[in-house]
Short mmCIF file of C-alpha atoms and ligand atoms in Angstrom, two decimals:
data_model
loop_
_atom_site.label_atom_id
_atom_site.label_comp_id
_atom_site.label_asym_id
_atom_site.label_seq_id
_atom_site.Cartn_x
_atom_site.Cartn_y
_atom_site.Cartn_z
CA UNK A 1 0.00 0.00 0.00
CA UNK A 2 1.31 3.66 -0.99
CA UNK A 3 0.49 6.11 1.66
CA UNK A 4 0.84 9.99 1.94
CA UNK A 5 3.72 11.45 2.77
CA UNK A 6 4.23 12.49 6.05
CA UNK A 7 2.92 15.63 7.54
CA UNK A 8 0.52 16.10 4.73
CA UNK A 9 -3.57 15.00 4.97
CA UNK A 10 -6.60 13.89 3.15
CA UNK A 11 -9.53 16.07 3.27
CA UNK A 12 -12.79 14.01 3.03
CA UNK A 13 -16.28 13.62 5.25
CA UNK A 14 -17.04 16.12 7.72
CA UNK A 15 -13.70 17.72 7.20
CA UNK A 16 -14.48 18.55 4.23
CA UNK A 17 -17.91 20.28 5.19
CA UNK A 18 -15.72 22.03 7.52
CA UNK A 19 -13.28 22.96 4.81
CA UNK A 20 -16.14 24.60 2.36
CA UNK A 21 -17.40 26.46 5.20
CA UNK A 22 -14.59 28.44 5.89
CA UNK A 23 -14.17 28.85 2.22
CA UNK A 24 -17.31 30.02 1.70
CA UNK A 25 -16.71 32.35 4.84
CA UNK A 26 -13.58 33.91 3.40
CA UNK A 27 -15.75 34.45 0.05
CA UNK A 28 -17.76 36.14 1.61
CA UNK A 29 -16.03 38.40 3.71
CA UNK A 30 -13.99 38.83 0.73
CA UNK A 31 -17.24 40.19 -0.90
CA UNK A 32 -17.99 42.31 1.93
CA UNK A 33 -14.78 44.40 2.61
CA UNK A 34 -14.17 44.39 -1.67
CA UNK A 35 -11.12 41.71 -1.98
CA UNK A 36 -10.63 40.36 -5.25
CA UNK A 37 -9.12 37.01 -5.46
CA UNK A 38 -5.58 36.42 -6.80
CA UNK A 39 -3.83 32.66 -7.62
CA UNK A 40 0.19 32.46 -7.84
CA UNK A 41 2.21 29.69 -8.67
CA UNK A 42 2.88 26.97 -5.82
CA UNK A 43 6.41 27.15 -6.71
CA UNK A 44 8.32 30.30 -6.79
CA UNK A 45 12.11 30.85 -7.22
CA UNK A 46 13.76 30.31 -3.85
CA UNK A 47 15.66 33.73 -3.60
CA UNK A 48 11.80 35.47 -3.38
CA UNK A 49 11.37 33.95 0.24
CA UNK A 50 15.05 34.30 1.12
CA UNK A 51 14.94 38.12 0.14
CA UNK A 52 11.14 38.51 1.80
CA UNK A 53 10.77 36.32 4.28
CA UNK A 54 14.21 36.59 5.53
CA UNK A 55 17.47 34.65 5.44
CA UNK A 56 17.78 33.90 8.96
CA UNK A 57 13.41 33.18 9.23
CA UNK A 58 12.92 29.71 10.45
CA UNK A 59 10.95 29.23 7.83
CA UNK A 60 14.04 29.70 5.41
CA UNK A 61 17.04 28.21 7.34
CA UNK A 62 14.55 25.03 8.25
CA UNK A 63 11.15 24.84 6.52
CA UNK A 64 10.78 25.54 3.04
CA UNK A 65 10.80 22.49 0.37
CA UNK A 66 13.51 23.74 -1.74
CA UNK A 67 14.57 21.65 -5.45
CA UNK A 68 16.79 22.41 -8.43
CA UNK A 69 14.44 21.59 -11.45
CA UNK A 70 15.61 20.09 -14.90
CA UNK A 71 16.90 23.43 -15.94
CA UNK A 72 18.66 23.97 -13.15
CA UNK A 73 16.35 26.33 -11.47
CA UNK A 74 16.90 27.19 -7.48
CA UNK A 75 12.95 27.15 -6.91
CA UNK A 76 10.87 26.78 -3.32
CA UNK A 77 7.16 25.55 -2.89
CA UNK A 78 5.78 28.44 -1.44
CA UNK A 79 5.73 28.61 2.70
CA UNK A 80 3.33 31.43 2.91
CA UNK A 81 1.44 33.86 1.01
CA UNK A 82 2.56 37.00 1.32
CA UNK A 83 5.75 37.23 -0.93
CA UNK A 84 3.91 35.52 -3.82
CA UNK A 85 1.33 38.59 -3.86
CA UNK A 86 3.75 40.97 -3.61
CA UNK A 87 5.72 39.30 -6.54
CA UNK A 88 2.92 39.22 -8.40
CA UNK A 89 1.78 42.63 -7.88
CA UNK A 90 4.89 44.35 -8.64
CA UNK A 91 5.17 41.92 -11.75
CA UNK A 92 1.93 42.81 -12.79
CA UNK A 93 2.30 46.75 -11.97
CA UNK A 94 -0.87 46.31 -10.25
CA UNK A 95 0.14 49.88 -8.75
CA UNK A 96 -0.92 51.74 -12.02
CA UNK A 97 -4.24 53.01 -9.51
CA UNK A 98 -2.54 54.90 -7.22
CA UNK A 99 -5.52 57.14 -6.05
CA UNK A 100 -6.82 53.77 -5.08
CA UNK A 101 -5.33 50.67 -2.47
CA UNK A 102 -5.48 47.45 -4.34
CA UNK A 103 -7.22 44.46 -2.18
CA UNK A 104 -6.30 40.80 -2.73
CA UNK A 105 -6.88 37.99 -1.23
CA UNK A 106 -6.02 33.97 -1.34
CA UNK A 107 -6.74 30.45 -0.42
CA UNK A 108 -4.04 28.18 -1.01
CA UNK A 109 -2.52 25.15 0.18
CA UNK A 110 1.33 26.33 1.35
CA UNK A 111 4.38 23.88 2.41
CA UNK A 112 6.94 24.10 5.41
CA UNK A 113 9.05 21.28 6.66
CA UNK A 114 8.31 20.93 9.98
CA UNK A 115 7.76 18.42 12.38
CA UNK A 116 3.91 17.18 12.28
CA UNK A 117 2.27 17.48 15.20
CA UNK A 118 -1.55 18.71 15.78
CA UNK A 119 -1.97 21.90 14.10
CA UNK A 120 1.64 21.99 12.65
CA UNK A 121 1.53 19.72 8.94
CA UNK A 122 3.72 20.24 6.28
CA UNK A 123 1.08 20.86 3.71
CA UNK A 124 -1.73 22.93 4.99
CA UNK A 125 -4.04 25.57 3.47
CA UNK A 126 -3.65 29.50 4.44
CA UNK A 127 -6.20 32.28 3.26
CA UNK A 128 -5.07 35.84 3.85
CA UNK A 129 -6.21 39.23 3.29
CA UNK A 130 -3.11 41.79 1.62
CA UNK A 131 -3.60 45.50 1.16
CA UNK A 132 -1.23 47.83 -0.74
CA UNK A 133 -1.28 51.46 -1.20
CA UNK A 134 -2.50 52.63 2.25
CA UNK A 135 -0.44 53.62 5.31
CA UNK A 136 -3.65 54.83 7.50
CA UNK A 137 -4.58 53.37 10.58
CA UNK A 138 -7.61 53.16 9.85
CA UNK A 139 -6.81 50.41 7.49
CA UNK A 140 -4.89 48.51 10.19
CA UNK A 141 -8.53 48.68 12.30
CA UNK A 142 -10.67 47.41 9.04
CA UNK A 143 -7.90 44.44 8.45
CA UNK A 144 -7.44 43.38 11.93
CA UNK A 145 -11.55 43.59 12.16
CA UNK A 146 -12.00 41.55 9.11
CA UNK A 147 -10.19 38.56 9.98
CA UNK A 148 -11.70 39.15 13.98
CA UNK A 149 -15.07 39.15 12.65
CA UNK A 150 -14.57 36.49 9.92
CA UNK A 151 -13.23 34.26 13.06
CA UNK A 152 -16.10 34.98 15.10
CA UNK A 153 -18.38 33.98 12.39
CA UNK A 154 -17.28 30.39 12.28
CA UNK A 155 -19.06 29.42 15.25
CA UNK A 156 -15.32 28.10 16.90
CA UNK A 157 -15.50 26.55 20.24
CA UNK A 158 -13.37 28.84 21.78
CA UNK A 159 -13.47 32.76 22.21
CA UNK A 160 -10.51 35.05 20.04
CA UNK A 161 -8.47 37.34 21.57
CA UNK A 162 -5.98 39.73 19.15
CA UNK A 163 -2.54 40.17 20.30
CA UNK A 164 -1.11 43.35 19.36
CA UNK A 165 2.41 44.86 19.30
CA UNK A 166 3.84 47.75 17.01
CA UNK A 167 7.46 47.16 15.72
CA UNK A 168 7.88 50.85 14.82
CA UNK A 169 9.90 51.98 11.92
CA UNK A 170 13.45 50.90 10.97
CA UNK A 171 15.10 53.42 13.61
CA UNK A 172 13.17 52.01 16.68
CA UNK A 173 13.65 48.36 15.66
CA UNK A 174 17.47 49.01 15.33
CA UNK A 175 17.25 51.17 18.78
CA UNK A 176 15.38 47.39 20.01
CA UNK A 177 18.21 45.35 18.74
CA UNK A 178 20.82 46.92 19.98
CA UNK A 179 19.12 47.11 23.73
CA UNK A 180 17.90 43.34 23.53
CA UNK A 181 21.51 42.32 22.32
CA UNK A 182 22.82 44.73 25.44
CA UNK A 183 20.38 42.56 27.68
CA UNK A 184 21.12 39.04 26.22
CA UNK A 185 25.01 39.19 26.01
CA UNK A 186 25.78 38.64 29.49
CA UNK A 187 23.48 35.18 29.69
CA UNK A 188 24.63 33.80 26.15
CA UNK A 189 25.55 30.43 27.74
CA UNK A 190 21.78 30.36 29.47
CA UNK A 191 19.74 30.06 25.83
CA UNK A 192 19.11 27.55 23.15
CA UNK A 193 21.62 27.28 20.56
CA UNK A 194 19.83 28.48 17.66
CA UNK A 195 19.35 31.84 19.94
CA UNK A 196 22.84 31.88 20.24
CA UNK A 197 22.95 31.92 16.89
CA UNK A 198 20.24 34.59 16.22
CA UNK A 199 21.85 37.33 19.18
CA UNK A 200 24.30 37.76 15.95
CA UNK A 201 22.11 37.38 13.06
CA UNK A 202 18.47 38.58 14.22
CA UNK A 203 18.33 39.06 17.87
CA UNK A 204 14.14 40.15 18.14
CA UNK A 205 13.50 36.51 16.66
CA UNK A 206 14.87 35.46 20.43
CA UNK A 207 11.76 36.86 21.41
CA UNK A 208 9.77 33.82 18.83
CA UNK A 209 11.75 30.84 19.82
CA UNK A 210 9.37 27.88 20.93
CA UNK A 211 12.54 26.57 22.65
CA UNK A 212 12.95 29.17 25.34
CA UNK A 213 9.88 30.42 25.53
CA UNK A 214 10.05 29.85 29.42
CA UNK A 215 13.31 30.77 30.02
CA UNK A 216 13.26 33.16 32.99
CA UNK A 217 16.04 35.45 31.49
CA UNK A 218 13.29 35.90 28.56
CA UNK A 219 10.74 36.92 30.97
CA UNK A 220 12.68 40.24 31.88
CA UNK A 221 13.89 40.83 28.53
CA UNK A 222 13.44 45.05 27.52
CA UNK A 223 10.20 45.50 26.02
CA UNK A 224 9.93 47.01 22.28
CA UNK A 225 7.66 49.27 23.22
CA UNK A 226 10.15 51.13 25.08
CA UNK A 227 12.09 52.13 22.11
CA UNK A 228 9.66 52.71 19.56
CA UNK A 229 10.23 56.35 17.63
CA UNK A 230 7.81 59.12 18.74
CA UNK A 231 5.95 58.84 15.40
CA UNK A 232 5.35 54.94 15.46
CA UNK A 233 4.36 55.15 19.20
CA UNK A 234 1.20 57.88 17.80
CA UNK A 235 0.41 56.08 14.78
CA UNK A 236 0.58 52.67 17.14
CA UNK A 237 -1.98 54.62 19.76
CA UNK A 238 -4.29 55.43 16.91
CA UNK A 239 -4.67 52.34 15.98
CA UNK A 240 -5.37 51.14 19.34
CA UNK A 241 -7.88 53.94 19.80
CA UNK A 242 -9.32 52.58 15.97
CA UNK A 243 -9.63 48.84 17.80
CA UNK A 244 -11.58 50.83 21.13
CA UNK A 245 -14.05 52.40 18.63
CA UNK A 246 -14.50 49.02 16.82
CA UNK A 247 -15.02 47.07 20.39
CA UNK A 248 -12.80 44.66 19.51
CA UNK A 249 -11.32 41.97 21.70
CA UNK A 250 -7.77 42.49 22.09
CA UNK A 251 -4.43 42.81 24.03
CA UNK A 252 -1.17 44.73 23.61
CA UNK A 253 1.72 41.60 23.52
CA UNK A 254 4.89 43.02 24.07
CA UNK A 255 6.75 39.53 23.25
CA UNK A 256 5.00 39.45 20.21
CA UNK A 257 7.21 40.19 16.75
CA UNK A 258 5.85 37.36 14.12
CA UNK A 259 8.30 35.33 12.55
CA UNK A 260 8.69 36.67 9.08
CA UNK A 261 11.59 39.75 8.26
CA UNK A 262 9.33 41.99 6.31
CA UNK A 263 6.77 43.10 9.12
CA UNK A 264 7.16 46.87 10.46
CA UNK A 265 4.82 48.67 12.65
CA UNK A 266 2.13 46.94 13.36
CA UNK A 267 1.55 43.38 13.87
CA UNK A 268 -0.95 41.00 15.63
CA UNK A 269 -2.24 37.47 15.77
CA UNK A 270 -5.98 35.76 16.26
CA UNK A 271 -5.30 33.59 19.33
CA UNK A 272 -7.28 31.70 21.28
CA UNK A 273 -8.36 33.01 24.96
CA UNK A 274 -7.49 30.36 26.92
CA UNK A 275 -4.74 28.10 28.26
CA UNK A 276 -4.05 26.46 25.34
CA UNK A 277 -3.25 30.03 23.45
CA UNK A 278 -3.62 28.38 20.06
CA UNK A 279 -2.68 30.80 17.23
CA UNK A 280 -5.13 30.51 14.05
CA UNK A 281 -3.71 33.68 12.07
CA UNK A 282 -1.19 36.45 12.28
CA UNK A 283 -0.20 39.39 9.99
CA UNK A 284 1.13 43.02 10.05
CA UNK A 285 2.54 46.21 8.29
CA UNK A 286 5.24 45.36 5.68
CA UNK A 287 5.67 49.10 4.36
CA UNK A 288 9.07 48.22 2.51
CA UNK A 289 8.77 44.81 1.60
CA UNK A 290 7.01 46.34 -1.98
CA UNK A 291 10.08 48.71 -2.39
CA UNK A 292 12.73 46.01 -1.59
CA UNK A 293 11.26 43.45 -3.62
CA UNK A 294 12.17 46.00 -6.70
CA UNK A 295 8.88 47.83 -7.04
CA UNK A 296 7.85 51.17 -5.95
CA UNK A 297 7.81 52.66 -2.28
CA UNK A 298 4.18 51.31 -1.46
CA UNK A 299 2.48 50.65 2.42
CA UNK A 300 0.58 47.57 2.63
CA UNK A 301 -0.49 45.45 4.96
CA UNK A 302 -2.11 42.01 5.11
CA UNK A 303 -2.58 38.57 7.14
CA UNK A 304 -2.97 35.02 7.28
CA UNK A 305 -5.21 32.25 9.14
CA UNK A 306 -4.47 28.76 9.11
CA UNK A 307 -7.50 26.94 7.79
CA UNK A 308 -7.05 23.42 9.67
CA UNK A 309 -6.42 24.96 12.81
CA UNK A 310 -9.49 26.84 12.43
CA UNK A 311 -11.33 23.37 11.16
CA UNK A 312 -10.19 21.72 14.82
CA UNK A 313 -12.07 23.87 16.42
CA UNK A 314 -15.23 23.66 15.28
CA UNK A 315 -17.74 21.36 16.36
CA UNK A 316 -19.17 18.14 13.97
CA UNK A 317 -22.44 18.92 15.52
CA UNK A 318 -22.51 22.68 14.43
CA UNK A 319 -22.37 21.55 10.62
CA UNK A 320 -25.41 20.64 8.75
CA UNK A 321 -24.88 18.12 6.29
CA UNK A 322 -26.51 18.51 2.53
CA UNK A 323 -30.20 18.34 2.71
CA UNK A 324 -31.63 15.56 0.47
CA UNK A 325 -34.64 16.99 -1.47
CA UNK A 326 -35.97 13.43 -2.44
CA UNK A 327 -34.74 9.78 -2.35
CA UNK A 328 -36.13 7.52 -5.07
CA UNK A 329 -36.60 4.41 -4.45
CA UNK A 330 -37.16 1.24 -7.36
CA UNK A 331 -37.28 -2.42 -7.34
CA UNK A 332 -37.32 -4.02 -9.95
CA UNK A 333 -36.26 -2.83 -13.57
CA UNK A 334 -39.30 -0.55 -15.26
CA UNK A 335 -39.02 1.49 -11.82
CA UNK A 336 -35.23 1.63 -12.22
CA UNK A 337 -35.36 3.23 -15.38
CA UNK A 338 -37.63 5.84 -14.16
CA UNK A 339 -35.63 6.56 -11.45
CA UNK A 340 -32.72 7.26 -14.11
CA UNK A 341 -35.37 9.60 -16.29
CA UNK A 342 -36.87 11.21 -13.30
CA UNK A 343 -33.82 11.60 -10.92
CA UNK A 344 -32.09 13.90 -14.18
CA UNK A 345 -35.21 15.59 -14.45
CA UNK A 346 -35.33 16.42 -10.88
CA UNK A 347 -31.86 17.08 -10.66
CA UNK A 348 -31.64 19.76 -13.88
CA UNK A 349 -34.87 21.52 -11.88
CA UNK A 350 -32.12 22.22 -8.26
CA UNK A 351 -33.88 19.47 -6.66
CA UNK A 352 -31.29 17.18 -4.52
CA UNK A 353 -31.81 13.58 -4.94
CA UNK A 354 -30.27 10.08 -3.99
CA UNK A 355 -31.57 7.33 -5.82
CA UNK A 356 -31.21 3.06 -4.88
CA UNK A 357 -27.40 3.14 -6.36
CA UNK A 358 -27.32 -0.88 -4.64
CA UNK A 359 -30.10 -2.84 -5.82
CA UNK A 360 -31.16 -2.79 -2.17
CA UNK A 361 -34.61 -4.28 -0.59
CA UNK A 362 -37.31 -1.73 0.35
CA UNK A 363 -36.36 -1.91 3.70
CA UNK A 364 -32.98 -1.23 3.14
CA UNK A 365 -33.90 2.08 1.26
CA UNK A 366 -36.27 3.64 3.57
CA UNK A 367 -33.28 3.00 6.10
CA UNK A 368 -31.02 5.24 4.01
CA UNK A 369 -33.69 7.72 3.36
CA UNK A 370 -33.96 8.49 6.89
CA UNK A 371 -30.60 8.02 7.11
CA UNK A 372 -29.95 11.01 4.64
CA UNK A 373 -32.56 13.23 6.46
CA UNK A 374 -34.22 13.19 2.57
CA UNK A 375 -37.75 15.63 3.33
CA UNK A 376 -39.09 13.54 0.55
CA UNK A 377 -39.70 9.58 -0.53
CA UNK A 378 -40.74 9.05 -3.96
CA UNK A 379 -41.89 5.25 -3.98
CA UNK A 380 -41.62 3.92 -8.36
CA UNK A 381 -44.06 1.68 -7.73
CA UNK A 382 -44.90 -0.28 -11.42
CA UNK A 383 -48.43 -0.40 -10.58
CA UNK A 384 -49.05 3.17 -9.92
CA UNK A 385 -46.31 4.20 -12.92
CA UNK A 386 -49.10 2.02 -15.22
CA UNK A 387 -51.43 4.42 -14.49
CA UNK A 388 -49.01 7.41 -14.86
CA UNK A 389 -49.17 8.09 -11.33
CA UNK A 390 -46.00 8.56 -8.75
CA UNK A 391 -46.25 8.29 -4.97
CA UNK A 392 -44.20 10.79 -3.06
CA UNK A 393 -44.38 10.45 1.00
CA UNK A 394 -43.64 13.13 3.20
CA UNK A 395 -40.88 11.91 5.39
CA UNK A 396 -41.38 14.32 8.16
CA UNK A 397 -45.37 13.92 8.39
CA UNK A 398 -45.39 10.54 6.87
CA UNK A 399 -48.24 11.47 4.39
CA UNK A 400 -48.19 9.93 1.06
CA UNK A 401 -49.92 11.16 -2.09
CA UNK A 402 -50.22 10.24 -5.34
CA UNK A 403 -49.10 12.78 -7.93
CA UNK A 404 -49.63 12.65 -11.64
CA UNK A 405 -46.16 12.25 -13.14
CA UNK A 406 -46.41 15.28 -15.63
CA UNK A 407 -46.67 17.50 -12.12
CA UNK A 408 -43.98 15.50 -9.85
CA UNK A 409 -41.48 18.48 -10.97
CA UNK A 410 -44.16 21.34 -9.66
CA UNK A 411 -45.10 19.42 -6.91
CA UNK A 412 -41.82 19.52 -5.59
CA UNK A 413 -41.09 22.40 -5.51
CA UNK A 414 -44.50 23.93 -4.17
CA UNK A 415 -43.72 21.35 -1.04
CA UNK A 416 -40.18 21.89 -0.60
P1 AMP B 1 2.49 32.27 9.77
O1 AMP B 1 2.52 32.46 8.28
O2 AMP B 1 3.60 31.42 10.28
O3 AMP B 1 2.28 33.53 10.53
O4 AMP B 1 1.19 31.38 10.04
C1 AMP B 1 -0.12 31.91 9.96
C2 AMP B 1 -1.08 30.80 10.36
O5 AMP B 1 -0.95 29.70 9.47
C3 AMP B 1 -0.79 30.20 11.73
O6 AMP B 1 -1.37 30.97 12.74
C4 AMP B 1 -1.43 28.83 11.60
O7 AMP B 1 -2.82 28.90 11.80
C5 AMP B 1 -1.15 28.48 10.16
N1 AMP B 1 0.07 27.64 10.07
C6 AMP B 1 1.35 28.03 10.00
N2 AMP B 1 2.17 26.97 9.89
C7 AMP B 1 1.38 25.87 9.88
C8 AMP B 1 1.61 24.46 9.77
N3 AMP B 1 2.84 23.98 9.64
N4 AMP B 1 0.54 23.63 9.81
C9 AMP B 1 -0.72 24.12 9.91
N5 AMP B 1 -1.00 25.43 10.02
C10 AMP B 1 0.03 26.30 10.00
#
């Protein structure tokens, strides 16, 4: 037997209700705050995530799925969404509007090599939210809203909290680096080795690591709010105020910083508001990632929620399954081919309808009927087809009638 790789999943059942859900969610909050959708390549050449996502990112030193193809092409299945939209919409000089910000969105299955565990596979499917061409804060307040509201909506069995830090401009997160590095020195010896590592090469990532996340010397480490430049720490208190106005649930994190290069000012993540703090989505400001990706000086900001995360946490009782319009049920083989005729008909008229796909007994089909929750029974009967006639029972009142076959297709849909 071949079986899937590891760390990656079949979708199928009541997963997959859950799946369409959310998709349909994200549609539709698409819809609502005017995101058009946007599809990029699941490969893209490696040097886009090591310029974007950052060198020394977990995600690049550890994660990505990296392969030289047949023409000798360094190329990376993509770990996240974010530097694919930005590659695409500097490629595609979707800044020609500038009176206008350009909204995108996407729903795509990403890849990181990490170590499965619940929540954490190596394929998994991210939708996110990106907006370019505004630096106000009130467009950090209708982002952060969207995804809070579009979390809210999907009935999860736990409550969302935002996290929320700002990590200023360039100046104050250089001010930050130098202090934490200041701090850190002294108790090298005390953390992990890859923090030992990062002191040197990207000391606020210490701040990330899963490894010493409960080391005490972390716990007292200077805050970045503490250095942030007088003009992020307004624009960071606006948006705060923005959140107040909009009643949304959220915290100011000073740990937090997000594990991606590119983020500036502000950043936050959907978490979950209890012990087991489980993060569904994250995102921020990446104001030069546009510029230093070759295309013009352009704001944006944008974020990203893990879709099987979000499918753990909600309940198989909270999903309705399909509702069967009719199930028809035949015997022998004059009824069968009227179920054929009549099931197409139905079917090309929006009706949803099973039909006896086993040669089962009649027993056995009423069973599946109820079974499938189908409102209606329509019983081929030879006898009654004879005379042109079709009996339909109502499976909720148990009432059968006899209907003439040229008005099965109205009567349906009057009793639906
Ligand atoms: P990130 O791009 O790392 O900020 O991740 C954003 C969201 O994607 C996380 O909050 C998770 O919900 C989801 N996510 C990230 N990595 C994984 C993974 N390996 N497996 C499943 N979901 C993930």
């Amino acid at each position: 037997m071949i079986i899937k790789p590891k760390g990656t999943y079949d979708i199928y059942g009541i997963d997959m209700q859950k799946l369409e859900f959310i998709n349909m969610l994200v549609n539709s909050y698409a819809d609502t705050y005017n995101f058009k959708a946007i599809r990029t390549p699941i490969f893209e050449s490696s040097e886009l995530f090591h310029r974007s996502v950052g060198e020394t990112s977990d995600i690049v030193t550890k994660e990505t799925y990296d392969f030289v193809d047949r023409g000798d092409r360094k190329l990376s299945l993509r770990p996240e969404g974010t530097a694919s939209i930005v590659r695409s919409y500097i490629e595609n000089k979707m800044y020609g509007n500038k009176n206008d910000a350009t909204k995108l969105f996407y729903n795509e299955t990403m890849y990181r090599y990490e170590r499965p565990q619940s929540g954490r596979n190596r394929e998994f499917t991210q939708f996110g939210f990106e907006l370019f061409g505004s630096n106000n804060e009130e467009t950090d307040a209708e982002l952060i809203s969207l995804g809070y509201h579009l979390l809210n909506d999907a009935h999860l069995n736990k409550n969302i909290i935002i996290h929320l830090n700002s990590l200023g401009d360039n100046e104050s997160r250089s001010n930050y680096q130098k202090a934490l590095v200041q701090y850190l020195e002294p108790y090298l010896n005390e953390l992990c080795e890859d923090c030992q590592k990062r002191i040197k090469t990207n000391p606020l990532r210490i701040l990330d690591c899963k490894v010493d996340a409960e080391n005490p010397i972390l716990k007292k480490i200077p805050k970045i709010n503490d250095y942030l430049s007088t003009d992020a720490q307004n624009q960071f208190k606006i948006v705060c105020h923005y959140l107040n106005l909009l009643d949304l649930n959220y915290e100011i994190d000073s740990n937090l910083v997000r594990g991606l290069d590119y983020y500036d000012h502000t950043i936050f993540e959907y978490i979950t508001d209890d012990d087991d703090k489980i993060t569904l989505g994250g995102g921020g400001r990446y104001n030069s990632l546009v510029k230093e990706l070759g295309g013009p000086d352009t704001p944006a900001i944008g974020f990203a929620c893990g879709i099987e995360r979000i499918m753990n946490l909600i309940n198989n009782d909270d999903l309705k399954g399909k509702e069967i319009d009719a199930y028809l049920m035949s015997i022998n083989e004059e009824e069968k081919i009227k179920s054929l005729v009549l099931s197409d008909l139905l079917r090309l008229n929006n009706l949803v309808i099973e039909t006896n796909n086993n040669n089962l007994s009649m027993k056995s089909q009423f069973k599946i009927a109820d079974e499938l929750h189908s409102k209606f029974i329509i019983i081929l009967n030879s006898e009654d087809l004879k005379k042109g006639l079709i009996k339909v029972k109502d499976n909720l009142t148990k009432e059968e009638t006899l209907v003439d076959e040229n008005e099965i297709v109205d009567y349906l849909l009057t009793n639906i």
